[in-house]
Amino acid sequence: MHTIEFMDKYYKKHSVTERIIKEDNTMWIPFFLMYLFALLFVVSLCRLQCKDIMSSNFETAQNPQASRCPNCMVVKRPDIQHCDECEACIEGYDHHCGVVGMCIGDVNFKYFTQVIVYSGLQ
């Protein structure tokens, strides 16, 4: 029983979170910001992963003579490039990111930038 009482007193005396909460100071601000940026990072990463970036093939019926990608048969516009790693054509192709495991293009570039910024702010 004495061990539990000792541990309880020791924890209360040396607990960082209790001192941050009880004392009237601004030590909670960095912790709050760290958790806020971590939450924003996770939300941005989820939005990046859930965004469909493959070029749609809706122009095929409208313009059958248009040039097509030889690999995936999507109508090629000047802003569409084929990614050899994803085996898909991407609108506004920027690069294939190995960290997130997908291509970065016009559709998801905003979320990719947010992921980079929030991970740097943590």
C-alpha positions as semicolon CSV with decimal commas, in nm:
position;residue;x (nm);y (nm);z (nm)
1;M;0,000;0,000;0,000
2;H;0,288;0,235;0,072
3;T;0,421;0,191;-0,280
4;I;0,094;0,307;-0,434
5;E;0,080;0,611;-0,206
6;F;0,442;0,694;-0,288
7;M;0,379;0,661;-0,662
8;D;0,068;0,878;-0,633
9;K;0,257;1,153;-0,445
10;Y;0,557;1,127;-0,680
11;Y;0,338;1,151;-0,988
12;K;0,150;1,451;-0,855
13;K;0,475;1,624;-0,761
14;H;0,658;1,561;-1,088
15;S;0,378;1,551;-1,343
16;V;0,447;1,799;-1,622
17;T;0,089;1,813;-1,744
18;E;-0,047;1,894;-1,398
19;R;0,206;2,174;-1,356
20;I;0,113;2,313;-1,696
21;I;-0,258;2,306;-1,617
22;K;-0,239;2,424;-1,253
23;E;0,015;2,701;-1,289
24;D;-0,096;3,028;-1,438
25;N;0,138;3,037;-1,735
26;T;0,140;3,000;-2,110
27;M;0,322;2,666;-2,130
28;W;0,008;2,503;-2,274
29;I;0,032;2,705;-2,597
30;P;0,314;2,501;-2,762
31;F;0,139;2,174;-2,673
32;F;-0,189;2,303;-2,813
33;L;-0,020;2,418;-3,135
34;M;0,163;2,087;-3,173
35;Y;-0,162;1,891;-3,140
36;L;-0,345;2,132;-3,369
37;F;-0,083;2,096;-3,644
38;A;-0,081;1,718;-3,598
39;L;-0,458;1,712;-3,643
40;L;-0,439;1,936;-3,951
41;F;-0,162;1,713;-4,090
42;V;-0,376;1,400;-4,054
43;V;-0,683;1,568;-4,206
44;S;-0,480;1,698;-4,504
45;L;-0,316;1,359;-4,554
46;C;-0,658;1,190;-4,557
47;R;-0,790;1,442;-4,807
48;L;-0,480;1,393;-5,023
49;Q;-0,518;1,014;-5,021
50;C;-0,893;1,022;-5,091
51;K;-0,877;1,258;-5,389
52;D;-0,924;1,092;-5,729
53;I;-0,660;1,241;-5,958
54;M;-0,690;1,019;-6,264
55;S;-0,800;1,192;-6,579
56;S;-1,156;1,107;-6,675
57;N;-1,230;0,970;-7,020
58;F;-1,545;1,178;-7,085
59;E;-1,399;1,347;-7,394
60;T;-1,368;1,020;-7,585
61;A;-1,719;1,022;-7,725
62;Q;-1,710;1,393;-7,806
63;N;-1,385;1,386;-8,005
64;P;-1,294;1,040;-8,142
65;Q;-1,002;1,177;-8,354
66;A;-0,821;1,331;-8,057
67;S;-0,477;1,200;-7,968
68;R;-0,474;0,938;-7,695
69;C;-0,229;0,806;-7,444
70;P;-0,089;0,480;-7,585
71;N;-0,088;0,318;-7,241
72;C;-0,431;0,395;-7,095
73;M;-0,620;0,535;-7,398
74;V;-0,722;0,860;-7,226
75;V;-0,767;1,162;-7,453
76;K;-0,441;1,358;-7,433
77;R;-0,470;1,728;-7,368
78;P;-0,157;1,941;-7,327
79;D;-0,190;1,941;-6,946
80;I;-0,221;1,560;-6,912
81;Q;0,083;1,339;-6,863
82;H;0,114;0,965;-6,809
83;C;0,280;0,839;-6,490
84;D;0,469;0,514;-6,541
85;E;0,458;0,424;-6,171
86;C;0,080;0,469;-6,130
87;E;-0,001;0,358;-6,486
88;A;-0,250;0,645;-6,517
89;C;-0,280;0,980;-6,689
90;I;-0,283;1,274;-6,449
91;E;-0,416;1,625;-6,513
92;G;-0,152;1,888;-6,438
93;Y;0,105;1,620;-6,348
94;D;0,372;1,756;-6,114
95;H;0,550;1,446;-5,983
96;H;0,500;1,100;-5,840
97;C;0,557;1,120;-5,465
98;G;0,702;0,807;-5,312
99;V;0,623;0,924;-4,958
100;V;0,246;0,935;-5,006
101;G;0,257;0,675;-5,284
102;M;0,066;0,864;-5,548
103;C;0,095;1,124;-5,820
104;I;0,068;1,492;-5,742
105;G;-0,127;1,697;-5,995
106;D;-0,356;1,997;-6,021
107;V;-0,637;1,825;-5,835
108;N;-0,444;1,736;-5,517
109;F;-0,153;1,981;-5,518
110;K;-0,324;2,199;-5,255
111;Y;-0,354;1,908;-5,011
112;F;0,003;1,796;-5,081
113;T;0,128;2,146;-4,997
114;Q;-0,076;2,144;-4,675
115;V;0,073;1,808;-4,574
116;I;0,425;1,942;-4,629
117;V;0,360;2,265;-4,437
118;Y;0,186;2,098;-4,141
119;S;0,451;1,828;-4,112
120;G;0,717;2,099;-4,102
121;L;0,531;2,293;-3,834
122;Q;0,515;1,997;-3,599
